[in-house]
JSON list of C-alpha atoms in Angstrom, two decimals:
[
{"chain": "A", "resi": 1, "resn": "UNK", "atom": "CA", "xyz": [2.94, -8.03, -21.04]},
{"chain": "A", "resi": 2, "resn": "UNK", "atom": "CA", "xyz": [5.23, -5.34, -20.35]},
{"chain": "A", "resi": 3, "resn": "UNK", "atom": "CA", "xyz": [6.46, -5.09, -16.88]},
{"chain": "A", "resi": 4, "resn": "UNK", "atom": "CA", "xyz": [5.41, -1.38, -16.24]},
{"chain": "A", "resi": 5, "resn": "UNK", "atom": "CA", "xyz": [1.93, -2.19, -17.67]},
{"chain": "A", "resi": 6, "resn": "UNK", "atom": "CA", "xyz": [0.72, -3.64, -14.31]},
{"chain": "A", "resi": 7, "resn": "UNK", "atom": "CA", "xyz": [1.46, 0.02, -12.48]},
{"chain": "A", "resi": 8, "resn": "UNK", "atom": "CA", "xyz": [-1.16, 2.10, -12.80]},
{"chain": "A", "resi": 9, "resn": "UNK", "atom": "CA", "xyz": [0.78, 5.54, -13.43]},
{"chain": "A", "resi": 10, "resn": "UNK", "atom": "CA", "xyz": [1.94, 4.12, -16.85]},
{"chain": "A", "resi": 11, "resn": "UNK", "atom": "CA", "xyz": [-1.58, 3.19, -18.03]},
{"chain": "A", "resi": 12, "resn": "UNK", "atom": "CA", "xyz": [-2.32, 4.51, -21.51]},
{"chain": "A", "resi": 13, "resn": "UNK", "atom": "CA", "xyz": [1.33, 4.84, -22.94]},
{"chain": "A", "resi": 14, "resn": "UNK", "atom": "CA", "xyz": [2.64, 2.39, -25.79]},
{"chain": "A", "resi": 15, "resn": "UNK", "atom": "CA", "xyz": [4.73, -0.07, -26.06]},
{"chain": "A", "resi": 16, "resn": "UNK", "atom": "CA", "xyz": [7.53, 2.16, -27.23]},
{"chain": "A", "resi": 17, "resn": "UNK", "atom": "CA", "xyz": [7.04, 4.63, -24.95]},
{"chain": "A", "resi": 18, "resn": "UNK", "atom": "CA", "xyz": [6.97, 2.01, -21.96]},
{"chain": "A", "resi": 19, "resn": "UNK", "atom": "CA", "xyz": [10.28, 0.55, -23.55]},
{"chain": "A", "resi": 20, "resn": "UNK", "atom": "CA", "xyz": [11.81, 4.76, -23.16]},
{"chain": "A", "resi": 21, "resn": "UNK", "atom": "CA", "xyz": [10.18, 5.08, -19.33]},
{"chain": "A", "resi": 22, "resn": "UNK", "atom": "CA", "xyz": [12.08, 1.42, -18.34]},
{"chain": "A", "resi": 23, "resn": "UNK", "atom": "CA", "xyz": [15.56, 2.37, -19.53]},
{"chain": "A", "resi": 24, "resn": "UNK", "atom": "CA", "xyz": [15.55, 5.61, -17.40]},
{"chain": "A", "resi": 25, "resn": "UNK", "atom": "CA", "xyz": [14.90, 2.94, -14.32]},
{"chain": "A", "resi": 26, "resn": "UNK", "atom": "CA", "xyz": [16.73, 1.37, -11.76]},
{"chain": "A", "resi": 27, "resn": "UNK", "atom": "CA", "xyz": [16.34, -1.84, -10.25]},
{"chain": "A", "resi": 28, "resn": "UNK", "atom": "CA", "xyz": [17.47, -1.86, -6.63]},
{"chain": "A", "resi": 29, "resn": "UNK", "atom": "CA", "xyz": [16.52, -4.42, -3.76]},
{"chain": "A", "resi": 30, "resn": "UNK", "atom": "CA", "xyz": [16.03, -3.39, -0.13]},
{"chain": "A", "resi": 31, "resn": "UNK", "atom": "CA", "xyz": [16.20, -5.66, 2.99]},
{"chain": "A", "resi": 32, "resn": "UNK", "atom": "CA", "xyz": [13.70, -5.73, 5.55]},
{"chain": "A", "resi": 33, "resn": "UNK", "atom": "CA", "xyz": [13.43, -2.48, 7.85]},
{"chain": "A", "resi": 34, "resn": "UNK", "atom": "CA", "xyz": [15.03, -0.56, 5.20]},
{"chain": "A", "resi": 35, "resn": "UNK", "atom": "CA", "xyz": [14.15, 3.56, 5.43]},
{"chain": "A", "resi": 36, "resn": "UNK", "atom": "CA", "xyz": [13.41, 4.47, 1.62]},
{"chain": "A", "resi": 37, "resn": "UNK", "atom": "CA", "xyz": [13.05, 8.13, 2.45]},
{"chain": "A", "resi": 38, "resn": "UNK", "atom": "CA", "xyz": [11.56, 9.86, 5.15]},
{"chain": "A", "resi": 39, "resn": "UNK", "atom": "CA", "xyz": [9.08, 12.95, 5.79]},
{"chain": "A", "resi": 40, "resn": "UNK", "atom": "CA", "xyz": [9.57, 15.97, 4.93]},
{"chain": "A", "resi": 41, "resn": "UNK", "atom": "CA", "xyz": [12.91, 15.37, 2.95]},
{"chain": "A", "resi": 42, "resn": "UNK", "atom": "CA", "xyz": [13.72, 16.27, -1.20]},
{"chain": "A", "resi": 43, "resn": "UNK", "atom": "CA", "xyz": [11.33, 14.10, -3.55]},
{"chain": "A", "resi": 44, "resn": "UNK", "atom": "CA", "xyz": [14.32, 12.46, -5.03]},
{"chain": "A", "resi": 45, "resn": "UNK", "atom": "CA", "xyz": [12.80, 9.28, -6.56]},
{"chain": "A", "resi": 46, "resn": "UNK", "atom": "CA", "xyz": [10.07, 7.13, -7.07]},
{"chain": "A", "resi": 47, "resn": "UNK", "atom": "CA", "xyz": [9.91, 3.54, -6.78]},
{"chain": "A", "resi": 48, "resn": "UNK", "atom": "CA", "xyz": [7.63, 0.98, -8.54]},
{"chain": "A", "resi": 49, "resn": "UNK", "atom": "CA", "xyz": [7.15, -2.07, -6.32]},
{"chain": "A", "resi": 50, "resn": "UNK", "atom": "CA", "xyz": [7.98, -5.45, -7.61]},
{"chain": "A", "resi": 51, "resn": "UNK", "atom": "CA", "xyz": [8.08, -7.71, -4.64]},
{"chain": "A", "resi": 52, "resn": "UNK", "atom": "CA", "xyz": [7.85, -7.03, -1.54]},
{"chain": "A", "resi": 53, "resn": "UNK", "atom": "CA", "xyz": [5.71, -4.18, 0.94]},
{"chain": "A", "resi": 54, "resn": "UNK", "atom": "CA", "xyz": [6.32, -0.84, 1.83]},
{"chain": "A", "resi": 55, "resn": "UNK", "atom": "CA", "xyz": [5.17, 0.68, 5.21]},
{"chain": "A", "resi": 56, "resn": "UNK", "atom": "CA", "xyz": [4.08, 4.33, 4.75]},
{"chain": "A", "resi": 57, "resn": "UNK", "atom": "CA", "xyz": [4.09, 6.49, 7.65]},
{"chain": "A", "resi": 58, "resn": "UNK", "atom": "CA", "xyz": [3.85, 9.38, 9.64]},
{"chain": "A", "resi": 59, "resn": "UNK", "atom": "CA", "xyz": [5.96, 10.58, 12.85]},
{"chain": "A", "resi": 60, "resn": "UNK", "atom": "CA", "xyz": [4.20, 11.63, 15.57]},
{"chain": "A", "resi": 61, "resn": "UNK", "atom": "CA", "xyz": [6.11, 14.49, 18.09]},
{"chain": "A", "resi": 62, "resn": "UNK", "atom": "CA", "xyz": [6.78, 11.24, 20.89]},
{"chain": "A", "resi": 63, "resn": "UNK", "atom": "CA", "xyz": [8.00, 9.73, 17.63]},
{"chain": "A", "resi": 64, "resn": "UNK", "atom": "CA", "xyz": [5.83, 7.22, 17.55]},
{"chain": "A", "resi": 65, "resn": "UNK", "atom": "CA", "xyz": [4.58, 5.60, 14.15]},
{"chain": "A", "resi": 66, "resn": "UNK", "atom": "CA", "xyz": [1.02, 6.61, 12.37]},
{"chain": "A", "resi": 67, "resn": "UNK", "atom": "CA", "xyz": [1.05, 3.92, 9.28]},
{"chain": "A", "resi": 68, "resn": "UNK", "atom": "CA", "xyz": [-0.84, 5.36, 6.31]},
{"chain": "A", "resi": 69, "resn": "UNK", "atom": "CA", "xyz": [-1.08, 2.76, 4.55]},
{"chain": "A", "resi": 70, "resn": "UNK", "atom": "CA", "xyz": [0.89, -0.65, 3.26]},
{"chain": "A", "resi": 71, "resn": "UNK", "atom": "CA", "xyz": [2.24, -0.74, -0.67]},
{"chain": "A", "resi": 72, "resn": "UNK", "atom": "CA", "xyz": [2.25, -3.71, -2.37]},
{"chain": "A", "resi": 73, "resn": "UNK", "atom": "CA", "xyz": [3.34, -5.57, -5.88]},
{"chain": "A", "resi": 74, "resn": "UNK", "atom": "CA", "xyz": [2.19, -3.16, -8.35]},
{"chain": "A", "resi": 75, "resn": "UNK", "atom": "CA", "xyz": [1.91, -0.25, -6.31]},
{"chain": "A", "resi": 76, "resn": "UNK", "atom": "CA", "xyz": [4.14, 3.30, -6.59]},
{"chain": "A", "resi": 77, "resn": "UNK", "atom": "CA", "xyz": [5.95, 4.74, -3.63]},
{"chain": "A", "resi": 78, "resn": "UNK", "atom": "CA", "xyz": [7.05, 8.45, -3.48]},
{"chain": "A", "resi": 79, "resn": "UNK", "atom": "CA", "xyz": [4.57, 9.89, -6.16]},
{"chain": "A", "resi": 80, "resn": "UNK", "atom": "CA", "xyz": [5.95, 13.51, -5.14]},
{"chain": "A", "resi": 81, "resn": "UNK", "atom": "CA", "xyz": [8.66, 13.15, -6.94]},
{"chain": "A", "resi": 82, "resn": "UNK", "atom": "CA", "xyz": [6.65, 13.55, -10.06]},
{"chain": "A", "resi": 83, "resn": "UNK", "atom": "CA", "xyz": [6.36, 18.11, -8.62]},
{"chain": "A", "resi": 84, "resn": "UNK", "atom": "CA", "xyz": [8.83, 20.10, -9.11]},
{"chain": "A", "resi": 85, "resn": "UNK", "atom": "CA", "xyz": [10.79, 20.87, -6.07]},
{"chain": "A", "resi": 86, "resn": "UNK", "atom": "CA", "xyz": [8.73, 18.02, -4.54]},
{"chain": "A", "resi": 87, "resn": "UNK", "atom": "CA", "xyz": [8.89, 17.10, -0.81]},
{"chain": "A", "resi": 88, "resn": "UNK", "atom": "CA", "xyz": [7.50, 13.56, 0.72]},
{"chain": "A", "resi": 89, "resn": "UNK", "atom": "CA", "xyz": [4.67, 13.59, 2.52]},
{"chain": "A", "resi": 90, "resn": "UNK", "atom": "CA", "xyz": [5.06, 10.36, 4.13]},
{"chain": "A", "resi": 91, "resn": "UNK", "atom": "CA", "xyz": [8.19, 8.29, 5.34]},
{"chain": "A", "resi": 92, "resn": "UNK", "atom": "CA", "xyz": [8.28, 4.63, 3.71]},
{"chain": "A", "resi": 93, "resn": "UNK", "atom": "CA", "xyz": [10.18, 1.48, 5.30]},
{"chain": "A", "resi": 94, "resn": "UNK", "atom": "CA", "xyz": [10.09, -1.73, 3.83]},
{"chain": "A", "resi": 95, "resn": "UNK", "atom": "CA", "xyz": [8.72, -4.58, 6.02]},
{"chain": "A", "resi": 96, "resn": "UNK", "atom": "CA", "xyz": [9.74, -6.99, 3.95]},
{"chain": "A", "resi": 97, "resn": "UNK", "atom": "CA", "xyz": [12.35, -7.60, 1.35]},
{"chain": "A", "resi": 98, "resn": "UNK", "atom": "CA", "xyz": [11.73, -5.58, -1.59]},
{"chain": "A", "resi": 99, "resn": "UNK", "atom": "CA", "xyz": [12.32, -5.37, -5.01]},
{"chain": "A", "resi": 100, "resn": "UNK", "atom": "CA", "xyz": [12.18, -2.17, -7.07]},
{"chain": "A", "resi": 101, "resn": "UNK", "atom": "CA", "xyz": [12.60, -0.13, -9.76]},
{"chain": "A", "resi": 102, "resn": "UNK", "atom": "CA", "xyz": [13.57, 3.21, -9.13]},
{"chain": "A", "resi": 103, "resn": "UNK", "atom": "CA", "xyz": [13.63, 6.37, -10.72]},
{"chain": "A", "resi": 104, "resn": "UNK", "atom": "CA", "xyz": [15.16, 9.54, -10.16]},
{"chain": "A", "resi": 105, "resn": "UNK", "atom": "CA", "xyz": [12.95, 12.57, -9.96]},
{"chain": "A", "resi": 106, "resn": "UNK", "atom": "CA", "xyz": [14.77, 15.06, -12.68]},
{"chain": "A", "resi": 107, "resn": "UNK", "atom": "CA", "xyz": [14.67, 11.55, -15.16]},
{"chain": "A", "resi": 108, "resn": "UNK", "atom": "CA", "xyz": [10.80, 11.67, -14.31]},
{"chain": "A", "resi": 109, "resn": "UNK", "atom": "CA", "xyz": [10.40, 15.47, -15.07]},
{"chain": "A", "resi": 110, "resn": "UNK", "atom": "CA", "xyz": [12.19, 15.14, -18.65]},
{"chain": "A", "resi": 111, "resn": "UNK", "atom": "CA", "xyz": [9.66, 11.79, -18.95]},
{"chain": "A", "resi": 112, "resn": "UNK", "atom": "CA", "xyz": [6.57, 13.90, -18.32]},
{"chain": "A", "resi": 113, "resn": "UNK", "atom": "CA", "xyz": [7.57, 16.43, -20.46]},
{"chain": "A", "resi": 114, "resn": "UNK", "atom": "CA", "xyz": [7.81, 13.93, -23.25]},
{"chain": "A", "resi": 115, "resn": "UNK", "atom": "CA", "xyz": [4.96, 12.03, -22.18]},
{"chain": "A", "resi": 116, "resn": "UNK", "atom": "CA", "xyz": [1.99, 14.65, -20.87]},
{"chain": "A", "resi": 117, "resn": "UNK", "atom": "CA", "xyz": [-0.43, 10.89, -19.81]},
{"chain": "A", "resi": 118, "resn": "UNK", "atom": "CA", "xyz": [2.27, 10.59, -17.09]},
{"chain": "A", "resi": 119, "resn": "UNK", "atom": "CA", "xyz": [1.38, 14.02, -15.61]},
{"chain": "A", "resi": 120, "resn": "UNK", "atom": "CA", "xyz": [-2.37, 13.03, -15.86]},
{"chain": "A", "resi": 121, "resn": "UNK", "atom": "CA", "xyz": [-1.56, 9.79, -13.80]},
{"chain": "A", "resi": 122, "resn": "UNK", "atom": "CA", "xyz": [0.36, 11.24, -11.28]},
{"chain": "A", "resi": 123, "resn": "UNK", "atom": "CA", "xyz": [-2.10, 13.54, -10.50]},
{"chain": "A", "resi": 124, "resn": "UNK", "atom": "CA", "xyz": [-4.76, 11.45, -10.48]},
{"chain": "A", "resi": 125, "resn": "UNK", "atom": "CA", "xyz": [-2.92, 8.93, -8.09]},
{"chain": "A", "resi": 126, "resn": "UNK", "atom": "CA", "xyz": [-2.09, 11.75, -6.00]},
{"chain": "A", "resi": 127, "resn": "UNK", "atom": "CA", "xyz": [-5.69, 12.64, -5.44]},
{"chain": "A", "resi": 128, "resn": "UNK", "atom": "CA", "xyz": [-6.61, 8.92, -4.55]},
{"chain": "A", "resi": 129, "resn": "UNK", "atom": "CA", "xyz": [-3.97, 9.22, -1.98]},
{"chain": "A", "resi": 130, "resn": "UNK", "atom": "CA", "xyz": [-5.19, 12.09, -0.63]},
{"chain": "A", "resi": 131, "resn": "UNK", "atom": "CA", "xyz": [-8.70, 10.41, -0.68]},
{"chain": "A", "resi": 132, "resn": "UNK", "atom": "CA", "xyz": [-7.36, 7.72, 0.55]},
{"chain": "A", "resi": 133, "resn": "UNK", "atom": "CA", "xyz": [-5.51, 9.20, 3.68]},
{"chain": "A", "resi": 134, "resn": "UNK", "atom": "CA", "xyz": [-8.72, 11.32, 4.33]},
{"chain": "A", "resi": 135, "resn": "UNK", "atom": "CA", "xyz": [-10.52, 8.00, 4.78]},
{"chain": "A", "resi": 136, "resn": "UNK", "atom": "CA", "xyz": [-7.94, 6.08, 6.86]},
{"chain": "A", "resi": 137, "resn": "UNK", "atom": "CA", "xyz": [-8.66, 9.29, 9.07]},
{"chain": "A", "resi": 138, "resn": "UNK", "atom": "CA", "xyz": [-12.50, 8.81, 9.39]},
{"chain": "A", "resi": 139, "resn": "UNK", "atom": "CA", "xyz": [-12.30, 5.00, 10.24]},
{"chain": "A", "resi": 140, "resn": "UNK", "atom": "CA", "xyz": [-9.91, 6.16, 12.89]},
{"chain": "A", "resi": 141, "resn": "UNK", "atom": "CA", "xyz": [-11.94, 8.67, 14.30]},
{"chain": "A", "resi": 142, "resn": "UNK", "atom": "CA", "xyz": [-15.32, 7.24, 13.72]},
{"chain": "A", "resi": 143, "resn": "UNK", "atom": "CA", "xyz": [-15.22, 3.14, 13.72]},
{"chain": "A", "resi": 144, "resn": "UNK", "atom": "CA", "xyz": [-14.29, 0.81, 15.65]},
{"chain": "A", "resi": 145, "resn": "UNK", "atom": "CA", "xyz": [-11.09, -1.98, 15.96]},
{"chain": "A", "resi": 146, "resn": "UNK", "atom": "CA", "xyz": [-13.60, -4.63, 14.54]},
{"chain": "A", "resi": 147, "resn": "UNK", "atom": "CA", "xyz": [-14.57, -2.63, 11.85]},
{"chain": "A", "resi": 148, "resn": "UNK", "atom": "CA", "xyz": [-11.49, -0.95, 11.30]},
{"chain": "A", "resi": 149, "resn": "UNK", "atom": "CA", "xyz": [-9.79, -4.61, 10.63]},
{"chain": "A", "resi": 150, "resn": "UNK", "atom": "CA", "xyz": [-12.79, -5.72, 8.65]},
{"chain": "A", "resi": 151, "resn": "UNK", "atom": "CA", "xyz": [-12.17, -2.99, 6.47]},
{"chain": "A", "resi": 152, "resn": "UNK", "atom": "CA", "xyz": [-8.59, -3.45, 6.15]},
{"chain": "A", "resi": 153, "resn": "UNK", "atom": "CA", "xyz": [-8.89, -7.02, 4.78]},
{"chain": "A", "resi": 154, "resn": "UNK", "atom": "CA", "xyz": [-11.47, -6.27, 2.38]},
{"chain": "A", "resi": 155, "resn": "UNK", "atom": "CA", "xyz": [-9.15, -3.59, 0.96]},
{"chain": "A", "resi": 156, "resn": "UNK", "atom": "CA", "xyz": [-5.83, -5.65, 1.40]},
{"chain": "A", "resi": 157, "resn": "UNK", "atom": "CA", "xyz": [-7.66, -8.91, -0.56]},
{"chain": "A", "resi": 158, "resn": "UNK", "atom": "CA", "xyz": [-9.09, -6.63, -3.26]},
{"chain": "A", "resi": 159, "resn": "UNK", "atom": "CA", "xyz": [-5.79, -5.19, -4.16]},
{"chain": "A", "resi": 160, "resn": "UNK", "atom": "CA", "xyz": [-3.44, -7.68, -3.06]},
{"chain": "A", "resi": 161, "resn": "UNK", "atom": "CA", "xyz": [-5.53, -11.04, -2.56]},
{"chain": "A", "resi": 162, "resn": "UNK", "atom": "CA", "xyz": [-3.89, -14.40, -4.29]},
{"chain": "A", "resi": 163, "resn": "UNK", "atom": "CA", "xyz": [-7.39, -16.76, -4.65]},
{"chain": "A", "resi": 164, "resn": "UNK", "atom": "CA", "xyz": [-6.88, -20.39, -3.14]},
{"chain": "A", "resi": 165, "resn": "UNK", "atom": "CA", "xyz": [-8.05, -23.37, -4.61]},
{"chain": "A", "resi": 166, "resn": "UNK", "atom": "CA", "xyz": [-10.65, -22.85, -2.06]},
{"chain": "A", "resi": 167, "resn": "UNK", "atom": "CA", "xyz": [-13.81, -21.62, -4.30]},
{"chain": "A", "resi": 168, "resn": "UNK", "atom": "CA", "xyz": [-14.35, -17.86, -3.20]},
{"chain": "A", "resi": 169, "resn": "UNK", "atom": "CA", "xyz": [-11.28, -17.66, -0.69]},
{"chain": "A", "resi": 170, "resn": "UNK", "atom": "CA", "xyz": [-8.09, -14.93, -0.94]},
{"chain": "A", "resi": 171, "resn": "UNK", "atom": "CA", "xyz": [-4.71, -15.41, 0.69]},
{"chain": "A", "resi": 172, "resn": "UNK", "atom": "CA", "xyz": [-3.02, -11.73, 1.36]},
{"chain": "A", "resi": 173, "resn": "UNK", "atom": "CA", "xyz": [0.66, -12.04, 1.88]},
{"chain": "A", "resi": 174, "resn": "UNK", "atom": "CA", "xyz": [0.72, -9.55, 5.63]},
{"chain": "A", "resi": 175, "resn": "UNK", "atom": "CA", "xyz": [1.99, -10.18, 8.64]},
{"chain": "A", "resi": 176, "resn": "UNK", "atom": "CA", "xyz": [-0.49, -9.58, 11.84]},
{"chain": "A", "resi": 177, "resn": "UNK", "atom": "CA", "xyz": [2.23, -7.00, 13.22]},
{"chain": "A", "resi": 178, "resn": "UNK", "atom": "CA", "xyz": [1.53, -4.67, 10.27]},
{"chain": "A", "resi": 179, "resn": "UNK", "atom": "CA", "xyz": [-2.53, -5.20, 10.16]},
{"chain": "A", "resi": 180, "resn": "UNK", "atom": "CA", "xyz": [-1.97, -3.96, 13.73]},
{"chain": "A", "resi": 181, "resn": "UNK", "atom": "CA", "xyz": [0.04, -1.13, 12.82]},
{"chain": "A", "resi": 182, "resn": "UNK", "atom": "CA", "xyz": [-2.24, 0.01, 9.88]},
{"chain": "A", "resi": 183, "resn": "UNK", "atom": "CA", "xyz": [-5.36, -0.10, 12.14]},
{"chain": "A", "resi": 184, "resn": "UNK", "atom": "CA", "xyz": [-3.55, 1.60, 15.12]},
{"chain": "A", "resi": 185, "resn": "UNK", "atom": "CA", "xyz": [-4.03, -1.18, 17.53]},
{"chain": "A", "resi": 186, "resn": "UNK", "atom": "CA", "xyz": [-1.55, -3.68, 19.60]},
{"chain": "A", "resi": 187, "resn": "UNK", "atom": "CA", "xyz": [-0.31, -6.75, 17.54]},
{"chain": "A", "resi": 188, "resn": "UNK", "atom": "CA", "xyz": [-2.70, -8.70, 20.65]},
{"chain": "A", "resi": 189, "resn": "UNK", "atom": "CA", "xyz": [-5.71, -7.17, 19.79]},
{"chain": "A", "resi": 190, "resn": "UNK", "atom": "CA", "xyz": [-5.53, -8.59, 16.06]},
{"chain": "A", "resi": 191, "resn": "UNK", "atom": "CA", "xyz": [-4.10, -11.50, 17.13]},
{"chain": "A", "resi": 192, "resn": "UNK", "atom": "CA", "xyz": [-7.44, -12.00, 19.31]},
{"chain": "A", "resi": 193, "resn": "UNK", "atom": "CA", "xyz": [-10.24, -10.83, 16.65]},
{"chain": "A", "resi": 194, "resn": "UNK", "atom": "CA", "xyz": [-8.33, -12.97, 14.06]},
{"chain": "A", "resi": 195, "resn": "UNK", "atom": "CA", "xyz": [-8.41, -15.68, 16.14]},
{"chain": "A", "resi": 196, "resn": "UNK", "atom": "CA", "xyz": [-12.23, -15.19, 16.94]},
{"chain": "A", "resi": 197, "resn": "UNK", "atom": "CA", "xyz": [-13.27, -14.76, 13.17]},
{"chain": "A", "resi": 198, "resn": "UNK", "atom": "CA", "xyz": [-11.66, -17.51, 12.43]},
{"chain": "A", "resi": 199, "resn": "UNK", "atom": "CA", "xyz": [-13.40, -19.74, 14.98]},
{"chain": "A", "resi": 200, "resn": "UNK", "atom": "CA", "xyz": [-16.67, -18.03, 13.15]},
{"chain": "A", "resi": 201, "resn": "UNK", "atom": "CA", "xyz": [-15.38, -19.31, 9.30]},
{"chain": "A", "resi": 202, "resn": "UNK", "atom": "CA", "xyz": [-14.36, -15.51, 8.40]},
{"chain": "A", "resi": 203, "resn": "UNK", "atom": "CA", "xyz": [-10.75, -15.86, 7.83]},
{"chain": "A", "resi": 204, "resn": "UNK", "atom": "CA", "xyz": [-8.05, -18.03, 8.58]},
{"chain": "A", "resi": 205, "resn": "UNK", "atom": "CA", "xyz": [-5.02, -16.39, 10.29]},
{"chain": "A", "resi": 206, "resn": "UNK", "atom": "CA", "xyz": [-1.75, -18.18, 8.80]},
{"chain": "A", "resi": 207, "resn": "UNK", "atom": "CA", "xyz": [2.16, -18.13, 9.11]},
{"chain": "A", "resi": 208, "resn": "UNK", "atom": "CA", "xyz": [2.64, -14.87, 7.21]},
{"chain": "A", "resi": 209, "resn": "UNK", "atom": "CA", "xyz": [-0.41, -14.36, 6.05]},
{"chain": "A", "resi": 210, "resn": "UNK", "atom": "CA", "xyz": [-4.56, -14.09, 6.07]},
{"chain": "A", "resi": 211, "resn": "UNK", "atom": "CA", "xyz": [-6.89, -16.13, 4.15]},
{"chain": "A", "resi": 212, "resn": "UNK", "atom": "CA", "xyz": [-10.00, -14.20, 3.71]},
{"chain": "A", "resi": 213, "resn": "UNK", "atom": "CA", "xyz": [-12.66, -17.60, 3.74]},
{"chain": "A", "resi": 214, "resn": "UNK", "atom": "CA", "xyz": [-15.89, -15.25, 3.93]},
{"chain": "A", "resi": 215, "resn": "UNK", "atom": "CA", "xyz": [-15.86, -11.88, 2.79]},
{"chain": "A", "resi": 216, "resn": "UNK", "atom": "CA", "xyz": [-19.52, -11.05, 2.56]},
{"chain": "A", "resi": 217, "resn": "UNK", "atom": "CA", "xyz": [-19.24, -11.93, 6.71]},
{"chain": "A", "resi": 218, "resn": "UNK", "atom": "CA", "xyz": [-16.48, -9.60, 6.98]},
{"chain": "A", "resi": 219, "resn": "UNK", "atom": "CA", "xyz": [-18.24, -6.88, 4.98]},
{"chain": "A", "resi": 220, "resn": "UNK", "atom": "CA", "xyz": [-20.97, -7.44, 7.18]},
{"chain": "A", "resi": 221, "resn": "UNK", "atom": "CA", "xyz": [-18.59, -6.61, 9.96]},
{"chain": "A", "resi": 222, "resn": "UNK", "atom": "CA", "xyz": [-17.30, -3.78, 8.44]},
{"chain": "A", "resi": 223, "resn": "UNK", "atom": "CA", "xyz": [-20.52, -2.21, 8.37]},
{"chain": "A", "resi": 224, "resn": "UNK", "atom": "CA", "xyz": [-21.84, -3.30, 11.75]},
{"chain": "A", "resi": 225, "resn": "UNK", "atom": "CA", "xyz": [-21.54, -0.47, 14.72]},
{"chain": "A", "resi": 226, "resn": "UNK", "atom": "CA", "xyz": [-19.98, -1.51, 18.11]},
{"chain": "A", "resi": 227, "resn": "UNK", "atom": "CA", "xyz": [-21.04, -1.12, 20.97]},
{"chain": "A", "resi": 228, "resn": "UNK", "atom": "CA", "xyz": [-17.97, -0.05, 23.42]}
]
């Protein structure tokens, strides 16, 4: 398997053409807490995660911290750089260390000129973002913490999840911190549902990580209104 076949933005290219892509790329490795750009800067480059995850964010005028969402193993960070004149929407920090191939935006442009697919799949991903972002809205605005969590996990196992030799159970690599952040609550309130589910078989709350043990349960949860 080639290693750009696992991203989806180089889906439907060949071999040969994957082979052209990977010499125009960098790899580069960045430490925990490392700023990979921020908003409203010069789309310079994009990165391909290979290890690692990639907080995605927003500033807020206090300059506090609105996370978007978390980037994982074979996710891209800093699509924008595939427009010309491109700016970042977002600001991206890695939260743990990373590994990642990078490249730089005026290498992508001459890529998509030779390769038209890669302007399909870049604007494609950028519309699930934006789909994505408007929906990370709504469960803000709309749900609430338990079934703003709920929904977290069941999106962090099915794109991240590593199954156990548990029949039917997922591990996903995430510290509770960064649940926290991407749900916009304190690191205590997770820390206290995560606790409670797992009394009530739903998950397992780990060093470093969170075992999903029953995710029908926690779609159930994600579904469920509140009361306040």
């Amino acid at each position: 398997m080639h290693v750009l076949e696992r991203y989806r933005l180089f889906e439907g290219l060949d071999p040969q053409a994957l082979d052209d892509i990977a010499a125009y790329a960098r790899v580069s490795q960045a430490r925990r807490g490392a700023i990979l750009f921020e908003e409203h800067t010069p789309a310079e480059a994009l990165y391909a995660v290979q290890n690692g995850w990639v907080r995605l964010y927003k500033l807020a005028a206090d300059g506090r911290q609105s996370v978007i969402r978390l980037s994982g193993p074979s996710d891209i960070v800093g699509i924008s750089a595939v427009l010309p004149e491109g700016m970042y929407t977002l600001a991206a920090q890695a939260i743990s260390p990373c590994r990642l191939l990078t490249w730089r935006a005026c290498d992508l442009h001459r890529l998509i000129d030779r390769y038209p697919v890669l302007q399909r799949s870049s604007l494609r991903l950028l519309s699930e973002y934006r789909d994505h972002l408007q929906q990370q809205f709504l469960e803000l605005a709309t749900e609430h913490v338990e079934q703003r969590l709920a929904h977290a996990l069941i999106r962090l196992a099915d794109q991240y999840g590593a199954p156990i030799s548990a029949p039917g159970q997922v591990k996903i690599p995430i510290m509770q911190r960064d649940l926290a952040d991407l749900i916009g609550v304190s690191h205590y309130t997770v820390n206290r549902l995560l606790h409670l589910w797992q009394q009530q078989g739903l998950v397992q709350s780990r060093r470093g990580c969170v075992v999903v043990t029953d995710r029908q349960q926690l779609l159930t949860r994600a579904e469920t209104s509140f009361e306040s």
